[in-house]
């Protein structure tokens, strides 16, 4: 017997979101060849030409699970981490989605709102972006990878730094916190863990200017896409191997924590929201932040956005990149009647969020 623990409001909201995602994927199916046409067939998953005049990369799609495949298997194969594939497929079993079950692969993303150079790590979306330098005549590109980051109490630091050293087959020297935890269990932590299958750093490590922090591999790949480290940035073994060979010492690294991203694509404003790492209200401040981000990425004539849709995207915080509709024409007196919007009308003038559209 299945016990329904959701109230009718939650059931309706979840069902509506599933129908919306299905509709988006059906619409995308017709346009996917056009969107993917600019990506060379031999490029790995998660590698894209750097878009000109756009902030959007990738396209959501679906795959069918094999008889023995888990969601974690599919996540790794399709350049996703744990949280991403769980969020996109909330009703599927992680370990037994079932043969021929349709699995959503959320591969559409807005680029982070920071300079597109070197390595950019957005903790809120558990993802790394790499903008490699290219030779004259080469196609500028962006590569993106799922990551694991510091768990609560071992936060990954924010700010700008650079890569300082690359080490193949690194040894791991357990920090004092590990030694203390081992002592509390009546155990003794080793002074050093040599390279090999028991080494949590994996086979490759890229040192950062932040003392004691690295971008490295892992011997526990199921933790990619989660807050599971002691502050370092973990990648799948194959991803760190690829980056290790190509990221030079001195590459700039910008670590941010932006649960809300906003940008433009083909003249339309987009917003993509994630659950914040720390508990915080998902209200007026976030709404204004999204509008500010859109305004910063735009210039030219102003346009009005649908406030209710924008608020819904922020409340869902499901990682979908959503095109925000123009605002409907307000009925007479609607600003006075819509008390639930509170002080938003003072800032934005009724239910219309006004911002500048990009020049074309």
mmCIF file of C-alpha atoms in Angstrom:
data_model
loop_
_atom_site.group_PDB
_atom_site.id
_atom_site.type_symbol
_atom_site.label_atom_id
_atom_site.label_comp_id
_atom_site.label_asym_id
_atom_site.label_seq_id
_atom_site.Cartn_x
_atom_site.Cartn_y
_atom_site.Cartn_z
ATOM 1 C CA UNK A 1 0.000 0.000 0.000
ATOM 2 C CA UNK A 2 1.240 3.469 -0.859
ATOM 3 C CA UNK A 3 0.540 6.215 1.658
ATOM 4 C CA UNK A 4 0.175 9.668 0.127
ATOM 5 C CA UNK A 5 1.929 12.148 2.412
ATOM 6 C CA UNK A 6 1.401 15.130 0.131
ATOM 7 C CA UNK A 7 -1.556 17.414 0.562
ATOM 8 C CA UNK A 8 -3.665 18.281 -2.503
ATOM 9 C CA UNK A 9 -1.790 21.533 -2.979
ATOM 10 C CA UNK A 10 1.606 19.829 -3.119
ATOM 11 C CA UNK A 11 0.285 17.052 -5.368
ATOM 12 C CA UNK A 12 -1.156 19.604 -7.755
ATOM 13 C CA UNK A 13 2.033 21.643 -7.793
ATOM 14 C CA UNK A 14 4.243 18.624 -8.444
ATOM 15 C CA UNK A 15 1.930 17.309 -11.147
ATOM 16 C CA UNK A 16 1.846 20.707 -12.815
ATOM 17 C CA UNK A 17 5.637 20.890 -12.812
ATOM 18 C CA UNK A 18 5.880 17.404 -14.354
ATOM 19 C CA UNK A 19 3.446 18.392 -17.107
ATOM 20 C CA UNK A 20 5.354 21.631 -17.684
ATOM 21 C CA UNK A 21 8.670 19.785 -17.982
ATOM 22 C CA UNK A 22 7.126 17.266 -20.359
ATOM 23 C CA UNK A 23 5.741 20.073 -22.512
ATOM 24 C CA UNK A 24 9.098 21.824 -22.585
ATOM 25 C CA UNK A 25 10.852 18.619 -23.642
ATOM 26 C CA UNK A 26 8.309 17.971 -26.385
ATOM 27 C CA UNK A 27 8.766 21.475 -27.726
ATOM 28 C CA UNK A 28 12.518 21.157 -27.459
ATOM 29 C CA UNK A 29 12.493 17.938 -29.441
ATOM 30 C CA UNK A 30 11.594 19.849 -32.575
ATOM 31 C CA UNK A 31 14.251 22.495 -32.075
ATOM 32 C CA UNK A 32 17.023 20.340 -30.587
ATOM 33 C CA UNK A 33 18.755 19.705 -33.941
ATOM 34 C CA UNK A 34 18.953 23.444 -34.510
ATOM 35 C CA UNK A 35 20.272 24.107 -31.015
ATOM 36 C CA UNK A 36 22.797 21.286 -31.238
ATOM 37 C CA UNK A 37 23.891 22.090 -34.765
ATOM 38 C CA UNK A 38 26.737 24.296 -33.569
ATOM 39 C CA UNK A 39 28.282 21.579 -31.361
ATOM 40 C CA UNK A 40 30.801 19.351 -33.180
ATOM 41 C CA UNK A 41 29.763 15.705 -33.013
ATOM 42 C CA UNK A 42 33.083 14.624 -31.510
ATOM 43 C CA UNK A 43 32.977 17.084 -28.586
ATOM 44 C CA UNK A 44 32.431 15.494 -25.156
ATOM 45 C CA UNK A 45 29.186 16.020 -23.283
ATOM 46 C CA UNK A 46 29.191 19.357 -21.487
ATOM 47 C CA UNK A 47 31.424 21.088 -24.071
ATOM 48 C CA UNK A 48 29.843 23.902 -26.090
ATOM 49 C CA UNK A 49 30.880 26.681 -28.445
ATOM 50 C CA UNK A 50 30.829 29.910 -26.458
ATOM 51 C CA UNK A 51 27.569 31.571 -27.535
ATOM 52 C CA UNK A 52 27.712 35.031 -29.065
ATOM 53 C CA UNK A 53 25.041 37.408 -27.808
ATOM 54 C CA UNK A 54 23.540 34.712 -25.582
ATOM 55 C CA UNK A 55 23.941 33.375 -22.055
ATOM 56 C CA UNK A 56 22.311 29.977 -22.665
ATOM 57 C CA UNK A 57 24.039 26.685 -23.460
ATOM 58 C CA UNK A 58 22.864 23.118 -23.860
ATOM 59 C CA UNK A 59 19.468 21.501 -24.180
ATOM 60 C CA UNK A 60 17.429 19.241 -21.904
ATOM 61 C CA UNK A 61 16.730 15.782 -23.297
ATOM 62 C CA UNK A 62 15.608 12.316 -22.207
ATOM 63 C CA UNK A 63 17.181 8.861 -22.295
ATOM 64 C CA UNK A 64 15.889 5.386 -21.484
ATOM 65 C CA UNK A 65 17.427 3.543 -18.560
ATOM 66 C CA UNK A 66 18.953 0.138 -19.141
ATOM 67 C CA UNK A 67 17.995 -2.907 -17.119
ATOM 68 C CA UNK A 68 20.949 -2.625 -14.733
ATOM 69 C CA UNK A 69 21.515 1.142 -14.843
ATOM 70 C CA UNK A 70 21.067 3.375 -11.819
ATOM 71 C CA UNK A 71 20.399 7.102 -11.924
ATOM 72 C CA UNK A 72 23.982 7.588 -10.747
ATOM 73 C CA UNK A 73 25.247 5.607 -13.750
ATOM 74 C CA UNK A 74 23.228 7.804 -16.091
ATOM 75 C CA UNK A 75 24.299 10.962 -14.296
ATOM 76 C CA UNK A 76 27.976 10.164 -14.764
ATOM 77 C CA UNK A 77 27.479 9.186 -18.404
ATOM 78 C CA UNK A 78 25.611 12.416 -19.167
ATOM 79 C CA UNK A 79 27.773 14.959 -17.302
ATOM 80 C CA UNK A 80 25.528 15.319 -14.252
ATOM 81 C CA UNK A 81 25.919 15.052 -10.498
ATOM 82 C CA UNK A 82 23.685 13.422 -7.897
ATOM 83 C CA UNK A 83 21.536 16.422 -6.991
ATOM 84 C CA UNK A 84 20.970 17.363 -10.626
ATOM 85 C CA UNK A 85 19.620 14.017 -11.749
ATOM 86 C CA UNK A 86 17.546 13.560 -8.574
ATOM 87 C CA UNK A 87 16.006 17.005 -8.920
ATOM 88 C CA UNK A 88 15.071 16.349 -12.552
ATOM 89 C CA UNK A 89 13.606 12.899 -11.793
ATOM 90 C CA UNK A 90 12.042 13.149 -8.323
ATOM 91 C CA UNK A 91 9.701 10.187 -8.782
ATOM 92 C CA UNK A 92 12.326 7.661 -9.903
ATOM 93 C CA UNK A 93 14.330 5.303 -7.731
ATOM 94 C CA UNK A 94 18.010 6.191 -7.597
ATOM 95 C CA UNK A 95 19.047 2.542 -7.639
ATOM 96 C CA UNK A 96 16.333 0.933 -9.779
ATOM 97 C CA UNK A 97 14.699 3.380 -12.180
ATOM 98 C CA UNK A 98 13.652 0.396 -14.305
ATOM 99 C CA UNK A 99 14.444 -0.820 -17.792
ATOM 100 C CA UNK A 100 13.196 1.515 -20.564
ATOM 101 C CA UNK A 101 12.170 4.141 -18.001
ATOM 102 C CA UNK A 102 12.435 7.639 -19.449
ATOM 103 C CA UNK A 103 14.994 9.712 -17.542
ATOM 104 C CA UNK A 104 15.273 13.483 -17.903
ATOM 105 C CA UNK A 105 18.787 14.841 -18.504
ATOM 106 C CA UNK A 106 18.816 18.551 -17.496
ATOM 107 C CA UNK A 107 21.615 19.864 -19.726
ATOM 108 C CA UNK A 108 20.419 23.418 -20.409
ATOM 109 C CA UNK A 109 22.175 26.102 -18.365
ATOM 110 C CA UNK A 110 22.719 29.802 -18.112
ATOM 111 C CA UNK A 111 26.366 30.776 -17.888
ATOM 112 C CA UNK A 112 27.306 32.287 -14.507
ATOM 113 C CA UNK A 113 27.141 36.112 -14.385
ATOM 114 C CA UNK A 114 30.910 36.645 -14.045
ATOM 115 C CA UNK A 115 33.713 37.168 -16.586
ATOM 116 C CA UNK A 116 34.074 34.198 -18.925
ATOM 117 C CA UNK A 117 37.694 33.326 -18.307
ATOM 118 C CA UNK A 118 39.626 30.530 -16.665
ATOM 119 C CA UNK A 119 37.706 28.421 -14.172
ATOM 120 C CA UNK A 120 34.402 29.532 -12.654
ATOM 121 C CA UNK A 121 32.901 27.438 -9.848
ATOM 122 C CA UNK A 122 29.315 28.083 -8.762
ATOM 123 C CA UNK A 123 28.807 26.325 -5.447
ATOM 124 C CA UNK A 124 25.026 26.756 -5.492
ATOM 125 C CA UNK A 125 24.671 24.637 -8.626
ATOM 126 C CA UNK A 126 27.517 22.232 -7.787
ATOM 127 C CA UNK A 127 29.169 22.892 -11.130
ATOM 128 C CA UNK A 128 32.479 24.020 -12.605
ATOM 129 C CA UNK A 129 32.841 25.999 -15.841
ATOM 130 C CA UNK A 130 36.107 26.158 -17.756
ATOM 131 C CA UNK A 131 36.796 28.709 -20.472
ATOM 132 C CA UNK A 132 40.016 27.483 -22.106
ATOM 133 C CA UNK A 133 42.254 29.848 -24.008
ATOM 134 C CA UNK A 134 42.092 29.168 -27.742
ATOM 135 C CA UNK A 135 44.457 29.801 -30.601
ATOM 136 C CA UNK A 136 43.587 32.207 -33.392
ATOM 137 C CA UNK A 137 41.009 30.612 -35.652
ATOM 138 C CA UNK A 138 39.786 28.143 -33.019
ATOM 139 C CA UNK A 139 36.202 28.182 -31.792
ATOM 140 C CA UNK A 140 35.905 29.762 -28.308
ATOM 141 C CA UNK A 141 34.229 27.262 -26.033
ATOM 142 C CA UNK A 142 33.040 26.537 -22.535
ATOM 143 C CA UNK A 143 33.281 23.224 -20.722
ATOM 144 C CA UNK A 144 31.151 22.407 -17.709
ATOM 145 C CA UNK A 145 31.490 19.632 -15.133
ATOM 146 C CA UNK A 146 29.552 18.438 -12.053
ATOM 147 C CA UNK A 147 31.477 18.741 -8.800
ATOM 148 C CA UNK A 148 31.391 17.854 -5.130
ATOM 149 C CA UNK A 149 32.013 20.674 -2.646
ATOM 150 C CA UNK A 150 32.554 21.243 1.062
ATOM 151 C CA UNK A 151 29.906 19.885 3.376
ATOM 152 C CA UNK A 152 28.370 21.923 6.180
ATOM 153 C CA UNK A 153 31.075 23.062 8.561
ATOM 154 C CA UNK A 154 33.752 22.655 5.878
ATOM 155 C CA UNK A 155 32.624 25.326 3.436
ATOM 156 C CA UNK A 156 34.481 25.801 0.167
ATOM 157 C CA UNK A 157 35.928 29.345 0.191
ATOM 158 C CA UNK A 158 34.590 32.077 -2.064
ATOM 159 C CA UNK A 159 36.613 34.578 -4.038
ATOM 160 C CA UNK A 160 39.213 34.907 -6.770
ATOM 161 C CA UNK A 161 42.453 32.940 -6.881
ATOM 162 C CA UNK A 162 44.460 30.946 -9.424
ATOM 163 C CA UNK A 163 45.899 27.501 -9.985
ATOM 164 C CA UNK A 164 49.377 27.192 -8.487
ATOM 165 C CA UNK A 165 50.539 23.608 -9.064
ATOM 166 C CA UNK A 166 49.535 20.327 -10.687
ATOM 167 C CA UNK A 167 50.314 16.996 -9.023
ATOM 168 C CA UNK A 168 49.870 13.571 -10.588
ATOM 169 C CA UNK A 169 49.360 10.658 -8.172
ATOM 170 C CA UNK A 170 49.229 12.927 -5.123
ATOM 171 C CA UNK A 171 49.714 11.677 -1.584
ATOM 172 C CA UNK A 172 47.117 12.771 0.970
ATOM 173 C CA UNK A 173 48.131 14.134 4.343
ATOM 174 C CA UNK A 174 45.074 13.943 6.635
ATOM 175 C CA UNK A 175 44.392 17.351 8.199
ATOM 176 C CA UNK A 176 44.051 17.940 11.914
ATOM 177 C CA UNK A 177 40.250 17.661 11.770
ATOM 178 C CA UNK A 178 40.536 14.124 10.378
ATOM 179 C CA UNK A 179 43.026 13.184 13.077
ATOM 180 C CA UNK A 180 40.712 14.495 15.788
ATOM 181 C CA UNK A 181 37.713 12.616 14.411
ATOM 182 C CA UNK A 182 39.736 9.407 14.259
ATOM 183 C CA UNK A 183 40.940 9.903 17.832
ATOM 184 C CA UNK A 184 37.337 10.392 18.992
ATOM 185 C CA UNK A 185 36.554 6.966 17.507
ATOM 186 C CA UNK A 186 39.541 5.446 19.271
ATOM 187 C CA UNK A 187 41.463 5.151 16.023
ATOM 188 C CA UNK A 188 44.675 6.644 14.721
ATOM 189 C CA UNK A 189 44.673 8.425 11.373
ATOM 190 C CA UNK A 190 47.649 7.699 9.132
ATOM 191 C CA UNK A 191 50.242 10.420 8.744
ATOM 192 C CA UNK A 192 50.029 10.035 4.974
ATOM 193 C CA UNK A 193 47.903 8.083 2.495
ATOM 194 C CA UNK A 194 49.986 7.158 -0.565
ATOM 195 C CA UNK A 195 48.625 7.191 -4.123
ATOM 196 C CA UNK A 196 46.238 4.349 -4.806
ATOM 197 C CA UNK A 197 42.606 3.265 -4.480
ATOM 198 C CA UNK A 198 42.346 4.390 -0.839
ATOM 199 C CA UNK A 199 43.483 7.941 -1.587
ATOM 200 C CA UNK A 200 40.510 10.369 -1.529
ATOM 201 C CA UNK A 201 42.340 12.788 -3.849
ATOM 202 C CA UNK A 202 42.220 10.356 -6.748
ATOM 203 C CA UNK A 203 44.940 10.375 -9.390
ATOM 204 C CA UNK A 204 45.208 14.103 -10.068
ATOM 205 C CA UNK A 205 45.174 17.321 -8.046
ATOM 206 C CA UNK A 206 45.293 20.988 -9.052
ATOM 207 C CA UNK A 207 46.357 23.237 -6.185
ATOM 208 C CA UNK A 208 44.726 26.632 -5.677
ATOM 209 C CA UNK A 209 46.019 29.877 -4.233
ATOM 210 C CA UNK A 210 43.669 29.351 -1.283
ATOM 211 C CA UNK A 211 45.948 27.573 1.184
ATOM 212 C CA UNK A 212 45.010 23.924 1.612
ATOM 213 C CA UNK A 213 42.326 23.812 -1.105
ATOM 214 C CA UNK A 214 42.492 21.781 -4.302
ATOM 215 C CA UNK A 215 40.538 20.728 -7.351
ATOM 216 C CA UNK A 216 41.026 16.965 -7.423
ATOM 217 C CA UNK A 217 39.612 13.584 -8.332
ATOM 218 C CA UNK A 218 38.021 11.104 -5.967
ATOM 219 C CA UNK A 219 37.900 7.436 -5.040
ATOM 220 C CA UNK A 220 34.184 7.825 -4.239
ATOM 221 C CA UNK A 221 32.548 9.094 -7.444
ATOM 222 C CA UNK A 222 29.011 8.660 -6.085
ATOM 223 C CA UNK A 223 29.628 11.838 -4.054
ATOM 224 C CA UNK A 224 29.941 14.050 -7.129
ATOM 225 C CA UNK A 225 27.069 16.501 -7.197
ATOM 226 C CA UNK A 226 26.823 16.634 -3.396
ATOM 227 C CA UNK A 227 28.201 18.556 -0.432
ATOM 228 C CA UNK A 228 30.542 15.814 0.694
ATOM 229 C CA UNK A 229 34.130 17.099 0.901
ATOM 230 C CA UNK A 230 36.124 18.993 3.518
ATOM 231 C CA UNK A 231 36.154 22.096 1.359
ATOM 232 C CA UNK A 232 37.992 20.949 -1.760
ATOM 233 C CA UNK A 233 36.368 20.648 -5.190
ATOM 234 C CA UNK A 234 35.971 17.041 -6.358
ATOM 235 C CA UNK A 235 35.435 15.845 -9.919
ATOM 236 C CA UNK A 236 34.788 12.509 -11.570
ATOM 237 C CA UNK A 237 38.125 10.757 -12.275
ATOM 238 C CA UNK A 238 37.746 11.159 -16.045
ATOM 239 C CA UNK A 239 36.911 14.866 -15.718
ATOM 240 C CA UNK A 240 39.883 15.793 -13.546
ATOM 241 C CA UNK A 241 42.132 13.780 -15.877
ATOM 242 C CA UNK A 242 40.924 15.872 -18.822
ATOM 243 C CA UNK A 243 41.304 19.187 -17.001
ATOM 244 C CA UNK A 244 44.650 18.275 -15.469
ATOM 245 C CA UNK A 245 46.220 17.877 -18.889
ATOM 246 C CA UNK A 246 44.956 21.227 -20.168
ATOM 247 C CA UNK A 247 44.654 23.736 -17.307
ATOM 248 C CA UNK A 248 47.956 25.628 -17.036
ATOM 249 C CA UNK A 249 49.421 26.918 -13.800
ATOM 250 C CA UNK A 250 48.274 30.492 -13.273
ATOM 251 C CA UNK A 251 44.754 29.920 -14.622
ATOM 252 C CA UNK A 252 42.342 32.322 -12.877
ATOM 253 C CA UNK A 253 39.759 30.674 -10.629
ATOM 254 C CA UNK A 254 36.595 32.454 -9.488
ATOM 255 C CA UNK A 255 34.496 30.672 -6.847
ATOM 256 C CA UNK A 256 30.991 32.081 -6.402
ATOM 257 C CA UNK A 257 27.768 31.095 -4.654
ATOM 258 C CA UNK A 258 24.937 32.245 -6.911
ATOM 259 C CA UNK A 259 21.667 30.319 -6.508
ATOM 260 C CA UNK A 260 20.038 32.651 -9.053
ATOM 261 C CA UNK A 261 21.349 33.097 -12.578
ATOM 262 C CA UNK A 262 19.760 35.322 -15.191
ATOM 263 C CA UNK A 263 20.565 36.098 -18.797
ATOM 264 C CA UNK A 264 19.314 36.422 -22.343
ATOM 265 C CA UNK A 265 18.826 34.163 -25.335
ATOM 266 C CA UNK A 266 17.436 35.231 -28.708
ATOM 267 C CA UNK A 267 15.982 38.400 -27.214
ATOM 268 C CA UNK A 268 14.189 36.631 -24.354
ATOM 269 C CA UNK A 269 15.107 36.940 -20.658
ATOM 270 C CA UNK A 270 15.850 33.689 -18.810
ATOM 271 C CA UNK A 271 16.151 32.855 -15.118
ATOM 272 C CA UNK A 272 17.582 29.708 -13.520
ATOM 273 C CA UNK A 273 17.260 29.178 -9.766
ATOM 274 C CA UNK A 274 18.693 26.611 -7.343
ATOM 275 C CA UNK A 275 18.120 25.893 -3.683
ATOM 276 C CA UNK A 276 20.569 28.020 -1.678
ATOM 277 C CA UNK A 277 23.257 26.185 0.272
ATOM 278 C CA UNK A 278 22.218 27.917 3.469
ATOM 279 C CA UNK A 279 18.655 28.450 4.665
ATOM 280 C CA UNK A 280 17.302 31.795 3.543
ATOM 281 C CA UNK A 281 13.998 33.269 2.521
ATOM 282 C CA UNK A 282 13.154 32.879 -1.146
ATOM 283 C CA UNK A 283 11.236 36.123 -1.369
ATOM 284 C CA UNK A 284 11.507 39.770 -2.260
ATOM 285 C CA UNK A 285 15.287 40.019 -2.049
ATOM 286 C CA UNK A 286 15.741 37.143 -4.500
ATOM 287 C CA UNK A 287 13.158 38.563 -6.865
ATOM 288 C CA UNK A 288 14.951 41.878 -6.938
ATOM 289 C CA UNK A 289 18.286 40.089 -7.366
ATOM 290 C CA UNK A 290 16.988 38.315 -10.474
ATOM 291 C CA UNK A 291 15.758 41.595 -11.922
ATOM 292 C CA UNK A 292 19.068 43.257 -11.159
ATOM 293 C CA UNK A 293 20.974 40.467 -12.913
ATOM 294 C CA UNK A 294 18.781 40.783 -15.978
ATOM 295 C CA UNK A 295 19.191 44.538 -16.035
ATOM 296 C CA UNK A 296 22.980 44.182 -15.777
ATOM 297 C CA UNK A 297 23.034 41.916 -18.824
ATOM 298 C CA UNK A 298 20.824 44.128 -20.937
ATOM 299 C CA UNK A 299 20.865 47.468 -22.691
ATOM 300 C CA UNK A 300 18.373 49.261 -24.889
ATOM 301 C CA UNK A 301 14.586 49.485 -24.776
ATOM 302 C CA UNK A 302 12.752 48.549 -21.596
ATOM 303 C CA UNK A 303 10.279 45.682 -21.328
ATOM 304 C CA UNK A 304 7.900 44.429 -18.660
ATOM 305 C CA UNK A 305 8.131 40.888 -17.267
ATOM 306 C CA UNK A 306 5.505 38.632 -15.727
ATOM 307 C CA UNK A 307 6.183 39.031 -12.008
ATOM 308 C CA UNK A 308 4.085 36.008 -11.043
ATOM 309 C CA UNK A 309 5.980 33.678 -13.369
ATOM 310 C CA UNK A 310 9.326 35.016 -12.169
ATOM 311 C CA UNK A 311 8.305 34.532 -8.550
ATOM 312 C CA UNK A 312 7.211 30.977 -9.367
ATOM 313 C CA UNK A 313 10.585 30.144 -10.919
ATOM 314 C CA UNK A 314 12.369 31.373 -7.797
ATOM 315 C CA UNK A 315 10.030 29.473 -5.484
ATOM 316 C CA UNK A 316 10.476 26.214 -7.444
ATOM 317 C CA UNK A 317 14.300 26.570 -7.477
ATOM 318 C CA UNK A 318 14.499 23.367 -9.529
ATOM 319 C CA UNK A 319 17.449 24.291 -11.730
ATOM 320 C CA UNK A 320 15.418 24.741 -14.919
ATOM 321 C CA UNK A 321 16.359 27.631 -17.213
ATOM 322 C CA UNK A 322 13.021 29.310 -17.878
ATOM 323 C CA UNK A 323 12.154 32.004 -20.409
ATOM 324 C CA UNK A 324 10.205 34.716 -18.592
ATOM 325 C CA UNK A 325 7.058 35.891 -20.353
ATOM 326 C CA UNK A 326 6.155 39.533 -20.956
ATOM 327 C CA UNK A 327 3.802 40.904 -18.335
ATOM 328 C CA UNK A 328 0.079 40.741 -19.104
ATOM 329 C CA UNK A 329 -1.742 44.024 -19.423
ATOM 330 C CA UNK A 330 -2.861 44.945 -15.882
ATOM 331 C CA UNK A 331 -6.556 45.371 -15.181
ATOM 332 C CA UNK A 332 -7.643 48.740 -13.772
ATOM 333 C CA UNK A 333 -6.788 48.961 -10.086
ATOM 334 C CA UNK A 334 -4.856 45.692 -10.033
ATOM 335 C CA UNK A 335 -1.889 47.244 -8.239
ATOM 336 C CA UNK A 336 -4.108 48.248 -5.338
ATOM 337 C CA UNK A 337 -5.811 44.851 -5.187
ATOM 338 C CA UNK A 338 -2.689 42.703 -5.264
ATOM 339 C CA UNK A 339 -1.725 43.024 -1.625
ATOM 340 C CA UNK A 340 0.246 39.760 -1.658
ATOM 341 C CA UNK A 341 3.000 41.382 -3.670
ATOM 342 C CA UNK A 342 3.582 43.788 -0.806
ATOM 343 C CA UNK A 343 6.388 46.244 -1.283
ATOM 344 C CA UNK A 344 7.191 44.936 -4.753
ATOM 345 C CA UNK A 345 4.894 47.534 -6.263
ATOM 346 C CA UNK A 346 6.889 50.278 -4.620
ATOM 347 C CA UNK A 347 10.038 48.973 -6.316
ATOM 348 C CA UNK A 348 8.655 47.721 -9.622
ATOM 349 C CA UNK A 349 5.357 49.495 -10.214
ATOM 350 C CA UNK A 350 2.588 46.912 -10.047
ATOM 351 C CA UNK A 351 2.903 43.351 -11.294
ATOM 352 C CA UNK A 352 5.190 44.341 -14.149
ATOM 353 C CA UNK A 353 8.905 43.935 -13.577
ATOM 354 C CA UNK A 354 10.491 46.455 -15.912
ATOM 355 C CA UNK A 355 13.992 46.078 -17.285
ATOM 356 C CA UNK A 356 15.983 46.864 -20.384
ATOM 357 C CA UNK A 357 16.069 44.439 -23.291
ATOM 358 C CA UNK A 358 19.366 43.713 -25.038
ATOM 359 C CA UNK A 359 20.209 45.540 -28.214
ATOM 360 C CA UNK A 360 20.193 43.424 -31.365
#
